[in-house]
Each structure stands twice: as structure tokens, then as C-alpha cells.
Coordinates of C-alpha atoms in Angstrom, one line a residue:
Chain A
M22 CA 0.0 0.0 0.1
L23 CA 2.6 2.3 1.4
I24 CA 5.2 1.2 -1.3
S25 CA 2.4 1.9 -4.2
I26 CA 2.2 5.5 -3.0
M27 CA 5.9 5.8 -3.2
A28 CA 6.1 4.3 -6.8
L29 CA 3.5 6.7 -7.8
I30 CA 5.7 9.6 -6.4
L31 CA 8.6 8.2 -8.1
M32 CA 6.8 8.0 -11.6
G33 CA 5.3 11.5 -11.0
L34 CA 8.6 13.1 -10.6
G35 CA 9.8 11.2 -13.6
A36 CA 6.7 12.2 -15.7
M37 CA 7.7 15.8 -14.3
C38 CA 11.3 15.5 -15.5
G39 CA 10.2 14.2 -18.7
G40 CA 7.4 16.7 -19.3
T41 CA 9.6 19.5 -18.6
F42 CA 12.4 18.9 -21.3
W43 CA 10.4 17.2 -24.1
G44 CA 6.7 18.2 -23.5
G45 CA 3.6 15.5 -23.3
A46 CA 5.1 12.5 -24.7
G47 CA 8.3 13.1 -22.3
A48 CA 6.2 12.7 -19.5
F49 CA 5.0 9.5 -20.2
L50 CA 8.7 8.5 -21.3
G51 CA 10.0 10.1 -17.7
A52 CA 7.5 8.1 -15.7
L53 CA 9.0 4.7 -17.5
G54 CA 12.5 6.0 -17.3
A55 CA 11.9 6.4 -13.4
L56 CA 10.9 2.9 -12.8
A57 CA 13.7 1.5 -15.1
L58 CA 16.5 3.6 -12.6
W59 CA 14.6 2.0 -9.7
A60 CA 14.8 -1.7 -11.4
V61 CA 18.5 -1.1 -12.3
L62 CA 19.2 0.4 -8.9
L63 CA 17.4 -2.6 -7.2
A64 CA 18.8 -5.3 -9.5
A65 CA 22.3 -4.2 -8.3
T66 CA 21.5 -4.1 -4.6
F67 CA 19.9 -7.7 -4.9
L68 CA 22.9 -9.0 -6.9
Q69 CA 25.4 -8.4 -4.1
G70 CA 23.0 -6.7 -1.2
E71 CA 24.0 -9.2 1.5
Q72 CA 28.0 -8.6 0.8
L73 CA 27.7 -5.0 0.6
V74 CA 25.7 -5.1 3.9
L75 CA 28.5 -7.0 5.7
L76 CA 31.5 -5.1 3.9
C77 CA 29.8 -1.8 5.6
S78 CA 29.9 -3.3 8.9
G79 CA 32.7 -5.3 8.8
G80 CA 31.1 -8.7 9.9
Q81 CA 32.8 -12.2 10.0
K82 CA 30.7 -15.4 9.2
I83 CA 31.0 -18.0 12.2
E84 CA 30.3 -21.8 12.1
K85 CA 28.6 -23.8 15.0
E86 CA 32.0 -24.4 16.5
D87 CA 32.9 -20.8 17.3
C88 CA 29.8 -19.8 19.3
P89 CA 28.0 -22.8 19.8
R90 CA 25.4 -20.7 22.3
L91 CA 24.5 -18.6 19.1
Y92 CA 24.4 -21.0 16.6
N93 CA 22.1 -23.2 18.7
V94 CA 19.5 -19.9 19.0
V95 CA 19.3 -19.4 15.6
E96 CA 18.6 -22.9 14.7
E97 CA 16.2 -22.9 17.4
M98 CA 14.2 -20.0 15.9
T99 CA 14.8 -21.0 12.5
I100 CA 12.7 -24.2 13.5
A101 CA 10.3 -22.1 15.4
A102 CA 9.4 -19.7 12.3
G103 CA 9.6 -22.2 9.9
L104 CA 12.3 -21.0 7.6
P105 CA 13.5 -23.1 4.7
K106 CA 17.3 -22.7 5.6
L107 CA 19.4 -22.0 8.5
P108 CA 20.3 -18.1 8.0
D109 CA 24.1 -17.5 7.9
I110 CA 25.6 -16.2 10.9
Y111 CA 27.7 -13.1 11.1
V112 CA 29.3 -11.5 14.0
I113 CA 30.5 -7.9 14.1
E114 CA 33.3 -7.1 16.6
D115 CA 31.8 -3.6 18.1
A116 CA 31.1 -2.1 21.6
I117 CA 27.4 -1.5 20.8
P118 CA 24.9 -4.5 21.6
N119 CA 23.0 -4.8 18.4
A120 CA 21.8 -7.2 15.6
F121 CA 20.4 -7.3 12.2
A122 CA 18.9 -9.5 9.4
A123 CA 19.8 -9.0 5.8
G124 CA 19.1 -10.8 2.4
R125 CA 16.7 -11.2 -0.1
N126 CA 14.9 -14.0 0.6
P127 CA 14.6 -16.7 3.4
K128 CA 16.7 -18.7 1.6
S129 CA 19.7 -16.4 1.3
A130 CA 19.2 -14.3 4.5
I131 CA 21.9 -13.9 6.9
V132 CA 21.7 -12.7 10.7
A133 CA 24.1 -10.5 12.0
V134 CA 25.3 -9.7 15.7
T135 CA 27.8 -7.7 17.5
T136 CA 30.1 -9.1 20.1
E137 CA 29.1 -6.6 22.8
L138 CA 25.3 -8.1 22.3
L139 CA 26.7 -11.8 22.9
A140 CA 28.5 -10.7 25.9
R141 CA 25.6 -8.7 27.6
L142 CA 22.7 -10.9 27.0
D143 CA 21.8 -14.1 28.1
R144 CA 20.3 -17.1 26.5
D145 CA 16.3 -16.1 26.9
E146 CA 17.1 -12.3 26.0
L147 CA 19.5 -13.5 22.9
Q148 CA 16.6 -15.7 22.0
G149 CA 14.3 -12.7 21.9
V150 CA 16.7 -10.8 19.8
I151 CA 17.2 -13.6 17.3
A152 CA 13.8 -14.3 17.2
H153 CA 12.9 -10.6 16.2
E154 CA 15.5 -10.8 13.4
V155 CA 14.2 -14.2 12.3
A156 CA 10.7 -12.7 12.1
H157 CA 12.1 -10.2 9.8
I158 CA 13.3 -13.0 7.2
K159 CA 10.3 -14.8 7.6
N160 CA 7.8 -11.7 7.3
L161 CA 10.1 -10.9 4.2
D162 CA 10.8 -7.4 6.0
V163 CA 14.2 -7.5 4.4
R164 CA 13.3 -7.7 1.0
F165 CA 10.4 -5.1 1.4
M166 CA 12.6 -2.6 3.0
T167 CA 15.3 -2.8 0.6
I168 CA 12.8 -2.4 -2.2
A169 CA 11.5 0.7 -0.3
S170 CA 14.9 2.0 0.5
V171 CA 15.9 1.7 -3.1
M172 CA 12.9 3.6 -4.0
V173 CA 13.8 6.1 -1.7
G174 CA 17.2 6.3 -3.1
S175 CA 16.1 6.7 -6.8
I176 CA 13.5 9.4 -6.0
V177 CA 16.3 11.6 -4.1
M178 CA 18.6 11.0 -7.2
L179 CA 16.1 11.9 -9.8
S180 CA 14.9 14.8 -7.8
Q181 CA 18.4 16.1 -7.4
T182 CA 19.4 15.6 -10.9
Y183 CA 16.3 17.4 -11.8
V184 CA 16.8 20.1 -9.6
R185 CA 20.4 20.7 -10.9
L186 CA 19.1 20.5 -14.5
M187 CA 16.8 23.3 -13.9
F188 CA 19.4 25.7 -12.4
I189 CA 21.9 24.8 -15.1
G190 CA 20.3 24.3 -18.1
G191 CA 16.9 25.9 -17.3
K192 CA 17.4 29.5 -18.8
K193 CA 18.3 28.4 -22.0
R194 CA 15.8 26.1 -22.6
T195 CA 13.0 28.3 -21.4
C196 CA 14.0 30.9 -24.1
S197 CA 14.5 28.6 -26.9
K198 CA 11.5 26.6 -26.2
A199 CA 8.2 28.4 -25.5
G200 CA 6.4 25.2 -25.5
V201 CA 6.8 24.7 -21.8
H202 CA 4.6 26.5 -19.6
P203 CA 6.3 28.4 -16.9
A204 CA 3.6 27.2 -13.9
F205 CA 4.6 24.0 -15.1
M206 CA 8.1 24.2 -14.2
I207 CA 7.6 25.9 -11.0
A208 CA 5.2 23.0 -10.1
G209 CA 8.0 20.8 -11.2
I210 CA 10.6 22.2 -8.7
I211 CA 8.2 22.2 -5.9
C212 CA 7.3 18.7 -6.5
A213 CA 11.0 17.8 -7.2
L214 CA 12.1 19.6 -3.8
L215 CA 8.9 17.9 -1.4
A216 CA 9.1 14.2 -3.1
P217 CA 12.2 13.1 -1.6
I218 CA 10.8 14.3 1.7
A219 CA 7.7 12.4 1.6
A220 CA 8.9 9.6 0.2
R221 CA 11.4 9.4 3.3
L222 CA 8.4 9.7 5.6
L223 CA 6.8 6.8 4.1
Y224 CA 9.5 4.7 4.4
F225 CA 10.0 5.4 7.9
A226 CA 6.3 4.5 8.4
C227 CA 6.4 1.4 6.9
S228 CA 9.9 0.6 9.0
R229 CA 7.9 1.4 12.4
K230 CA 5.2 -0.9 11.5
R231 CA 7.3 -3.7 10.5
E232 CA 9.1 -3.4 13.8
F233 CA 5.9 -4.2 15.9
L234 CA 4.9 -7.0 13.7
A235 CA 8.7 -8.4 14.3
D236 CA 8.2 -8.1 17.9
A237 CA 4.6 -9.7 18.2
S238 CA 6.3 -12.6 16.1
A239 CA 9.1 -13.1 18.5
A240 CA 7.0 -13.4 21.4
R241 CA 5.1 -16.2 19.6
F242 CA 8.3 -17.7 18.3
T243 CA 9.9 -17.7 21.7
R244 CA 6.9 -18.0 23.8
Y245 CA 8.6 -15.8 26.0
P246 CA 8.0 -12.0 25.4
V247 CA 9.6 -11.0 28.6
G248 CA 13.0 -12.2 27.0
L249 CA 12.8 -9.8 24.4
A250 CA 12.0 -6.9 26.6
S251 CA 14.8 -7.3 29.2
A252 CA 16.9 -7.5 26.0
L253 CA 15.6 -4.3 24.5
E254 CA 16.3 -2.9 28.1
K255 CA 19.8 -3.8 28.3
I256 CA 20.5 -2.7 24.7
S257 CA 19.1 0.7 25.0
G258 CA 20.6 1.1 28.3
R259 CA 24.1 1.5 26.6
V260 CA 23.7 3.9 23.9
L261 CA 27.3 4.4 22.9
S262 CA 28.6 6.5 19.9
S263 CA 30.0 4.2 17.5
E264 CA 32.3 5.1 14.4
K265 CA 31.6 1.7 12.5
L266 CA 27.9 2.9 12.8
N267 CA 26.7 3.5 9.1
Q268 CA 23.6 5.8 8.6
A269 CA 22.3 3.9 5.9
L270 CA 22.3 0.6 8.1
L271 CA 20.6 2.2 10.5
P272 CA 17.1 0.8 10.1
M273 CA 18.2 -2.6 9.8
Y274 CA 19.3 -2.7 13.8
I275 CA 17.2 -4.2 16.4
V276 CA 17.4 -1.0 18.2
N277 CA 18.3 2.3 16.4
P278 CA 21.6 3.1 18.3
L279 CA 21.7 6.6 17.8
Q280 CA 17.9 7.3 18.8
S281 CA 17.6 8.8 22.6
M282 CA 14.8 6.8 24.5
S283 CA 12.1 9.8 23.9
A284 CA 12.7 10.9 20.3
V285 CA 10.1 9.4 18.2
G286 CA 9.2 11.7 15.6
M287 CA 7.8 11.1 12.0
F288 CA 11.7 10.5 11.0
S289 CA 12.5 7.5 13.4
T290 CA 12.8 4.3 11.7
H291 CA 12.1 2.4 14.8
P292 CA 9.2 2.8 17.5
S293 CA 10.3 3.9 20.7
T294 CA 12.1 1.3 22.6
D295 CA 10.4 2.3 25.8
E296 CA 7.1 1.6 24.1
R297 CA 8.1 -1.7 22.6
I298 CA 9.1 -3.1 26.0
K299 CA 5.8 -2.0 27.8
I300 CA 3.8 -3.7 25.1
L301 CA 6.1 -6.6 25.4
R302 CA 5.8 -6.7 29.2
T303 CA 1.9 -6.1 29.4
M304 CA 1.2 -9.2 27.1
G305 CA 0.7 -10.9 30.5
G306 CA 1.8 -14.5 30.2
R307 CA 0.3 -15.0 27.0
A308 CA 2.3 -15.0 23.6
G309 CA 0.1 -15.0 20.8
L310 CA -0.3 -12.3 18.1
M311 CA -3.7 -11.3 19.2
D312 CA -2.5 -10.5 22.6
Y313 CA 0.4 -8.6 21.3
E314 CA -2.2 -6.6 19.5
N315 CA -4.2 -5.9 22.8
A316 CA -1.3 -5.5 24.6
F317 CA -0.5 -2.8 22.1
R318 CA -3.9 -1.1 22.4
K319 CA -3.6 -0.9 25.9
V320 CA -0.4 0.8 25.9
K321 CA -1.2 3.0 23.0
G322 CA -5.0 3.8 24.8
K323 CA -5.9 4.0 21.0
K324 CA -8.0 1.6 18.8
S325 CA -5.7 1.6 16.2
R326 CA -4.1 -1.6 15.0
C327 CA -0.8 -2.5 14.5
L328 CA -0.7 -5.8 12.9
G329 CA -3.5 -5.4 10.4
Q330 CA -6.4 -7.9 10.1
R331 CA -4.6 -10.3 7.7
T332 CA -1.9 -11.1 10.0
L333 CA -4.1 -11.6 12.7
T334 CA -6.3 -14.1 11.3
S335 CA -3.5 -16.1 9.5
G336 CA -2.6 -19.1 11.5
E337 CA -2.8 -19.1 15.4
S338 CA -2.6 -16.1 16.9
R339 CA -4.6 -16.4 20.3
G340 CA -4.3 -18.6 23.1
I341 CA -0.8 -19.6 23.1
Q342 CA 0.5 -19.5 26.8
A343 CA 3.9 -18.0 27.3
R344 CA 6.5 -20.5 28.6
E345 CA 8.1 -20.0 32.1
A346 CA 11.6 -18.4 32.5
N347 CA 14.5 -20.6 31.6
D348 CA 16.5 -21.4 34.4
N349 CA 18.4 -24.4 33.6
P350 CA 21.8 -23.9 34.8
A351 CA 23.2 -25.9 32.3
E352 CA 22.4 -23.9 30.0
S353 CA 22.6 -20.5 31.1
L354 CA 25.9 -18.7 31.5
G355 CA 27.2 -16.3 34.0
T356 CA 28.5 -13.0 32.9
L357 CA 31.8 -14.2 33.2
E358 CA 31.5 -17.3 31.1
R359 CA 29.9 -15.0 28.4
F360 CA 32.6 -12.5 28.3
Q361 CA 35.0 -15.4 27.9
E362 CA 33.3 -16.7 25.6
V363 CA 32.9 -13.5 23.4
T364 CA 36.8 -13.1 23.8
D365 CA 37.4 -16.3 22.6
L366 CA 35.3 -15.4 19.7
I367 CA 37.3 -12.2 19.0
G368 CA 40.2 -14.0 19.3
R369 CA 39.2 -16.5 16.9
M370 CA 37.9 -14.0 14.6
A371 CA 41.4 -12.1 14.9
N372 CA 43.1 -15.4 13.7
L373 CA 45.0 -15.2 17.3
L374 CA 47.1 -18.0 18.5
M375 CA 45.6 -19.1 21.7
M376 CA 47.4 -20.7 24.4
Q377 CA 47.2 -21.1 28.3
C378 CA 49.8 -20.6 31.0
S379 CA 49.6 -22.9 33.8
C380 CA 48.7 -20.1 35.9
G381 CA 45.1 -19.5 34.3
V382 CA 46.2 -16.7 32.0
K383 CA 45.1 -17.2 28.5
I384 CA 47.7 -15.9 26.1
K385 CA 46.8 -14.8 22.6
V386 CA 49.6 -14.0 20.1
P387 CA 49.0 -12.3 16.9
E388 CA 50.1 -13.6 13.7
E389 CA 53.0 -11.0 13.2
F390 CA 54.7 -11.9 16.6
D391 CA 58.2 -12.8 15.9
Q392 CA 59.5 -14.4 18.9
D393 CA 59.0 -18.2 19.8
A394 CA 58.6 -17.8 23.7
I395 CA 56.6 -15.6 26.0
E396 CA 56.7 -15.0 29.7
C397 CA 53.7 -15.0 31.2
P398 CA 53.7 -11.7 33.6
R399 CA 51.5 -13.2 35.9
C400 CA 53.7 -16.4 37.4
G401 CA 56.9 -15.9 35.1
T402 CA 56.7 -19.3 33.5
V403 CA 58.1 -19.2 29.6
N404 CA 55.8 -20.6 27.3
T405 CA 56.8 -21.8 24.2
L406 CA 54.7 -21.0 21.4
P407 CA 53.2 -24.3 20.0
R408 CA 54.1 -25.5 16.5
A409 CA 52.8 -28.5 14.6
K410 CA 55.9 -30.8 14.5
E411 CA 57.2 -33.0 11.6
K412 CA 56.4 -36.4 12.1
A413 CA 58.9 -38.4 12.7
Q414 CA 59.9 -40.3 9.9
E415 CA 59.2 -44.3 10.7
E416 CA 59.9 -45.6 7.6
A417 CA 63.1 -46.7 6.5
P418 CA 64.1 -44.0 3.8
A419 CA 63.1 -45.4 0.5
P420 CA 65.8 -47.2 -1.6
N421 CA 66.7 -44.5 -4.1
L422 CA 69.7 -43.8 -6.2
Q423 CA 68.6 -45.8 -9.1
Q424 CA 70.0 -45.3 -12.7
G425 CA 71.0 -42.0 -14.3
V426 CA 68.2 -40.3 -15.9
E427 CA 65.6 -41.2 -13.5
Q428 CA 68.0 -39.5 -10.6
A429 CA 67.1 -36.5 -11.2
T430 CA 63.3 -36.9 -11.1
V431 CA 63.7 -38.9 -8.0
A432 CA 65.3 -36.4 -6.5
G433 CA 62.7 -33.8 -6.9
A434 CA 59.8 -35.9 -6.1
A435 CA 61.6 -36.4 -2.7
V436 CA 62.0 -32.6 -2.3
A437 CA 58.2 -32.3 -3.2
E438 CA 57.5 -35.2 -0.4
A439 CA 59.6 -33.7 2.2
A440 CA 57.6 -30.3 1.6
F441 CA 54.2 -32.0 1.8
Q442 CA 55.3 -34.4 4.9
T443 CA 52.4 -34.6 7.5
L444 CA 52.8 -32.2 10.4
R445 CA 51.4 -33.2 13.7
F446 CA 50.0 -31.4 16.4
E447 CA 48.9 -32.9 20.0
R448 CA 46.4 -31.3 21.8
Q449 CA 47.1 -30.1 25.4
G450 CA 43.6 -29.8 26.6
K451 CA 39.6 -29.3 25.7
G452 CA 39.6 -25.7 25.2
W453 CA 40.5 -23.5 22.4
E454 CA 44.0 -24.5 21.2
S455 CA 46.2 -23.1 18.2
F456 CA 49.7 -23.7 16.9
R457 CA 51.8 -22.5 13.9
C458 CA 51.7 -24.1 10.5
S459 CA 55.3 -24.7 8.9
C460 CA 54.4 -21.7 7.1
D461 CA 53.8 -19.5 10.1
R462 CA 49.8 -19.4 9.8
V463 CA 48.1 -19.6 13.0
I464 CA 45.8 -22.5 12.8
Q465 CA 43.0 -22.9 15.3
I466 CA 41.3 -25.8 17.1
A467 CA 37.6 -25.4 18.6
P468 CA 36.8 -27.1 21.7
S469 CA 34.2 -29.0 19.6
F470 CA 36.9 -30.0 16.9
R471 CA 36.9 -33.7 16.4
G472 CA 38.5 -34.7 13.3
E473 CA 41.8 -36.0 12.8
F474 CA 43.4 -33.6 10.1
I475 CA 43.0 -30.0 9.9
K476 CA 43.7 -27.9 6.8
C477 CA 46.0 -25.0 6.9
P478 CA 44.2 -22.0 5.5
R479 CA 47.5 -20.6 3.8
C480 CA 49.8 -23.4 2.5
K481 CA 46.7 -25.9 2.6
R482 CA 48.9 -28.5 4.1
E483 CA 46.9 -31.1 6.3
V484 CA 48.1 -31.2 9.6
E485 CA 47.3 -34.3 12.0
V486 CA 45.5 -33.3 14.9
A487 CA 46.3 -36.2 17.7
E488 CA 44.6 -36.3 21.0
K489 CA 47.1 -36.0 24.1
V490 CA 48.1 -39.5 25.3
E491 CA 47.0 -39.5 29.1
E492 CA 49.9 -41.6 30.4
E493 CA 49.8 -40.3 33.7
V494 CA 46.2 -41.4 34.3
V495 CA 47.0 -44.9 33.0
T496 CA 49.8 -45.3 35.6
E497 CA 47.6 -44.1 38.5
E498 CA 44.9 -46.5 37.8
N499 CA 47.3 -49.4 37.6
Chain B
M17 CA 50.6 -2.8 17.4
C18 CA 52.4 -1.3 20.6
P19 CA 52.4 2.7 20.2
H20 CA 56.0 2.8 21.3
C21 CA 57.8 0.1 19.7
Q22 CA 55.1 -0.5 16.6
K23 CA 55.8 -4.5 17.3
A24 CA 52.9 -6.7 17.8
M25 CA 51.5 -6.9 21.2
V26 CA 50.4 -10.3 23.0
I27 CA 47.0 -10.3 24.4
F28 CA 46.7 -11.9 28.0
E29 CA 43.3 -12.8 29.2
L30 CA 42.2 -13.3 32.8
E31 CA 39.0 -14.0 34.0
G32 CA 37.3 -12.9 30.5
I33 CA 39.3 -9.5 30.6
E34 CA 41.8 -8.9 28.1
V35 CA 45.1 -6.5 28.0
D36 CA 47.3 -6.0 25.4
H37 CA 51.0 -6.1 26.5
C38 CA 53.8 -5.4 24.7
L39 CA 57.0 -7.6 25.8
H40 CA 59.4 -5.4 24.5
C41 CA 58.8 -1.9 26.4
R42 CA 56.5 -3.4 28.9
G43 CA 53.6 -1.1 28.3
T44 CA 50.0 -2.0 28.6
W45 CA 47.0 -1.0 26.6
L46 CA 43.7 -1.6 28.3
D47 CA 40.8 -1.2 25.9
S48 CA 37.4 1.1 27.1
G49 CA 35.4 -2.0 26.5
E50 CA 37.5 -4.1 28.7
L51 CA 37.5 -1.7 31.4
D52 CA 33.8 -1.7 31.4
H53 CA 33.9 -5.6 31.7
L54 CA 36.4 -5.2 34.5
I55 CA 34.2 -2.6 36.5
E56 CA 31.3 -4.6 36.0
L57 CA 32.8 -7.9 37.1
A58 CA 34.2 -6.1 40.2
E59 CA 31.0 -5.1 41.1
V60 CA 32.2 -1.6 42.3
N61 CA 30.2 1.5 41.7
P62 CA 30.6 2.4 38.2
G63 CA 31.6 6.0 36.9
C64 CA 34.0 7.0 39.5
F65 CA 37.3 6.0 37.4
T66 CA 35.7 6.8 34.1
D67 CA 34.4 10.0 35.7
A68 CA 37.9 10.9 36.7
L69 CA 39.3 10.2 33.5
H70 CA 36.8 12.6 31.8
Q71 CA 37.2 15.5 34.5
A72 CA 40.7 15.1 34.6
K73 CA 43.2 17.7 33.4
K74 CA 43.8 16.9 30.0
G75 CA 47.4 17.1 29.2
S76 CA 49.2 17.7 26.1
K77 CA 49.4 15.5 22.9
K78 CA 51.6 12.8 23.2
E79 CA 53.9 11.4 20.3
I80 CA 52.4 7.9 20.7
C81 CA 49.2 7.1 19.0
C82 CA 45.8 5.1 19.9
P83 CA 46.6 1.1 18.6
R84 CA 42.9 1.3 17.7
C85 CA 42.2 4.7 15.8
N86 CA 46.2 5.6 15.4
R87 CA 45.1 9.1 16.5
N88 CA 47.8 10.7 19.2
L89 CA 46.9 10.0 22.9
H90 CA 46.7 12.9 25.4
S91 CA 48.1 12.6 28.8
V92 CA 45.6 12.7 31.7
H93 CA 46.6 13.4 35.2
I94 CA 44.6 11.3 37.7
H95 CA 44.7 12.5 41.4
D96 CA 47.7 14.7 40.7
D97 CA 50.2 11.8 41.0
L98 CA 49.4 9.5 38.1
E99 CA 49.6 10.6 34.6
L100 CA 48.2 8.3 32.2
D101 CA 47.7 8.2 28.3
E102 CA 44.2 8.1 27.1
C103 CA 42.8 7.9 23.4
P104 CA 41.1 11.3 22.5
R105 CA 38.1 9.1 21.2
G106 CA 37.6 6.7 24.1
H107 CA 39.2 3.8 23.0
G108 CA 41.1 3.1 25.9
I109 CA 43.9 3.7 28.3
W110 CA 47.7 3.1 27.7
F111 CA 50.0 2.4 30.7
D112 CA 53.8 3.0 30.4
Q113 CA 56.2 0.6 32.3
G114 CA 56.0 1.6 36.0
E115 CA 52.5 3.6 35.5
I116 CA 50.9 0.1 36.7
R117 CA 53.2 0.1 39.6
R118 CA 52.1 3.7 40.6
L119 CA 48.7 2.8 40.0
V120 CA 48.7 -0.4 42.5
E121 CA 50.6 1.6 44.8
S122 CA 48.1 4.6 44.9
F123 CA 44.8 2.9 44.6
K124 CA 43.6 0.1 46.9
E125 CA 39.8 0.8 46.8
G126 CA 36.7 1.8 44.8
E127 CA 36.9 1.3 40.8
E128 CA 40.6 2.3 40.9
G129 CA 41.3 -0.1 43.3
A130 CA 39.4 -2.8 41.0
V131 CA 41.2 -2.0 38.1
A132 CA 44.6 -1.7 40.1
S133 CA 44.1 -5.1 41.6
F134 CA 43.5 -6.8 38.5
M135 CA 46.5 -5.5 37.0
A136 CA 48.2 -6.3 40.1
N137 CA 47.1 -9.7 39.8
L138 CA 47.7 -10.2 35.9
L139 CA 51.3 -8.8 36.1
K140 CA 52.2 -10.0 39.4
S141 CA 55.8 -11.6 38.1
E142 CA 56.7 -8.8 36.1
L143 CA 55.9 -6.3 38.8
A144 CA 57.8 -8.2 41.4
S145 CA 60.9 -8.3 39.1
E146 CA 60.6 -4.6 38.4
T147 CA 60.8 -3.6 41.9
S148 CA 63.4 -6.1 42.8

């Protein structure tokens, strides 16, 4: 609905441009041209939209072993929402807790969270936030907002070009072509100036509505509205300035990071966080869409709808009981554990060599570090940096030195063989471990790694990973 | 990168808090995010130390640069007797060799105390060898 108004504005603007320069037939051509411009821009964003978004924010893709807690929550919410595929999960290193979703359809969607979000939120809260983002994917908000924002972009572009053209070439044309009515031109300029503002207002209105819908869906997916509410409280309590924040990405975040609590004007992309928390908290033990709608009316004190009749009647929306708070100690991590999890994750993302000193200090060494040993500043132990060791040649060297012609090739093969001899690394414990390959590249092993070989990302060599042989335990048992 | 020697710093982590430490000049970088975590974990009244940092007299521009944003660090004087180097954009604090020892000696309580005791614990052996 709103998007068609926007499309009308765009076409009208195009028609105005065309009409001013080429008269009546030009208006029609102009409208078509404006749509074509929008389509081209849209195609460009769709073709590489996800990568672009991530480039802007500097995120890194993570696997299950990097952060099992996050991965697990995303899996749960993917199932709850019935998405066709698990979205790719990205982590952005940032001191602001936030999250966003991107992608043109549920099959190629991504969910991104910042490291600070992981460190701040417990499992229930994280679930709420992920559910909100997954709801954006499920409701096709991401696609919708991309279409809408590109349309705003093309309207702005068109009107600016138009105004510039009027100022530069305007005089000449009015003199030479008497066909254009001056009133038409003035109207054109006014339209060109107003159109971008109108388009932006519409865009922001769309965005706000969709946030409420995502909140409602999140409540339904998790059956625990309080989780998202307390996550929003935590997030909004820590509003900091961030240099990595990108203006264009603002509407994508779960909470607008630059917005102060009270400022909900016509221009804000997100509804006030206060309001959202209040609505979620008034749902009173229920988690259906209808319950969200009722809570919305109670808080707003209006008869206005926020979700729309069609959404409310589609599927089960009533009578979903909220679940109890999750207080299974095995699943919940304390603040300290969460900090450790996140620092490990950051280290992993930065390709640091991680090792543990016997006194409990974790030592993380960047790849460029040039020494082979580090003295622990706490206990004074000298820790040598682990390296994958060449496997001792157990077999006797193959009988070589055959006849003349073959000799050279055999020698060449032997050299190649030596270079690709298997390296071996013996694991020390069960946590994060890492070592240097013979090419000096740091290779990390996640706690959940169970394979026997790991491939060096730089030289492509395979390194054997062996469990530590626990001799001491055996002797004790005997 | 160490702001002094331009060499790679090693990260030491204790109880979920990371500190960048240069093994050449024995200087230490405390990221502002880590400072927040440290204060939160120590459960002391938040704000004193950070406020003190903000209100402290901003000294001169230093030659050395912030390892995060590469801007020149500014020296700040806390409680007259301690001079630290702070990033103008709030990325963190740099302690030269010896400054941690002075921090540990002069502060025992409150937020500074929390920071000091953490640093004292993490750099125990190094501080001991420094004084002897």
C-alpha cells in the first residue's frame, strides 16, 4: 500500500522531468525511465546486497564451533519460524550491543549480531533478539525494506538531478522552447523538492510498523515476550557512539543505536524502545499475535491496529501460553562465562594464536609476533609457542639412487614429498587451542573439533591433530 | 601494535578480561570495553574512574598513537600523582612501564582499586621483578 504511493511519487517525478524537457510525450517516457532507474538500482542491490551490507559493517561469518550458544539459538528460531534454511550467522566486533538481518529472501538471508550483544545478553534475551531478526526474514521485511529504501534512493537521485538541471540548463531551454509552460516548471521544482521528503516519511512509517510486527512474531516464536523486553532494556541502556555505525544501516538494527529514548518523531525508523518494552511486558503470560495486538492497544490507548487484520487471522494467533523463564543452569552462562566466550570468539575472528599458561592466564598471540617464547607476566613461566611438529620418519628411507636418467626426477619428487610431509600437533586439553603451521600461519582448533586432520588455510597442508596421550592417568589406575 | 615500539602486542586474558601487553617496552593497553567489563565484574560503583578520566586535566598531546584509531594519545592526570595516556576518542588507556606499579601503590579501593588489583594480579611476576 505505502509502497505503491511511493512508486506513484517516483513515477510522477519522472513524468515531471520528462514533461519539462520534452513536452507531453516526454512525461510518459519520463515515468517509465524513473521506474527503469529504480529497477536497475534494485537489481544492483539484490545481486550483491548481503555482501555490501557486511562490507559496510565489517562482520565475519561464524560456524557452529565458534559460538555454539548463538548457533543453537538461531537454529531453534529457524525451526520455530519455519524458515527453509538456517540463515548464515555473522558476528561484528563492536562495543554496541545490536543485531540485524539482511538478505533478499529467506533462503539467502543472514543474521548478524555484535560481540557486545553476545556478551551482554543471557540465553532467553538472545533468543528474543534472534527471534525478532528471524521474524524480519520470515515476514520478508528485509526484501520489502530493500525495495522501499532503493525507491527512496532513486526518488532522491531523480529529484536532485532534476533540480540541478533546472538551475544549469533552465534558462537556455525556457528561452528557446516556448512550449513549456512556466507554471508547469515551477510545479516541477516544488514537486522535486517535496518528493524526497514525502518518500522518506513513507519509508519511515513502513519501517516502524514492521518493527512491531517483528516484535509480535518474536513473542510467538519464543513464547517468552519478557526475554525480548529485557534484551531491549539492556540494549537501550547502553547507547554509545560508534564510528563503525553506518547511517544507511540504521533501520536494519534491532534498536536504533543513535536514538535517544524519547525521540520518536515522524522520522524515526524504529518505534520508541520504551514503548516496545511496555507492550511486550503487558502481554501478561500470553504470547499470541492477538495478545500482542491487545497489549499494543492498552499501551497506546488507541483503537489503532498495529498488525492488520490479515496477519491476525492467518494462523494461530490466540491462546498461546507464554513459557516460564528458563532457569536450567546447564544452559545459562554467567556474566563471566559470557565474557570469556566472546573474547575467545574475537580471538578466533582475529586469527590469534591462543594458549593457556599454567597459572590460568590465557595468552593470545597475533600472527605477526616474531618471538618463539613468551614469559607469563603473572607467574613468570616461559611458554613456548606451539608449532606443528614434523612427524618423525618411521619408515626407512626408500631405496633411491637408481640409474642415471631417473635420478633427477626421483630427487625432485623427494623434495616435494618432504615439503608435504604430514605435520602433527598434539592437543593439550579440551578448550580452544592453536598452533603455528610450518608456513607460520596460525591454525585454531575449536573445543568441539573432533576431526583427525585440519587444513592450513594458507599453505593448504593437512595437519594431523592427535588427542593427548594421557599416560599419567593410566599409571594411576594401575 | 604497540604505540611505542610498533611491534605486535600479546594479549593476556584473565577471567574474561583482555589486556594488550608489549613484551618489548612492558607497556600495557587497556581497551575501554575491557575496562567496562572489569568494572562490571568487580561490582564496584561504576563511573568514578571513568568520570575521573573525563574530568581529569587533559594534558599535552603525546607522540604515541592509539592502537585502535591511530590518533595521538593525550596525557591525563588522575589524582595529581598519576599520569596516564588516554585515547581522545575513548578507545582506551595506555600504561607505560612503571605506571601500573604506581596505580597499584596509590589505589586500594573503589573502581581504581578494582582496576589496580586486577592489573597487579595479572602482572604479578613482572611487577615483582621490576621492584627488585
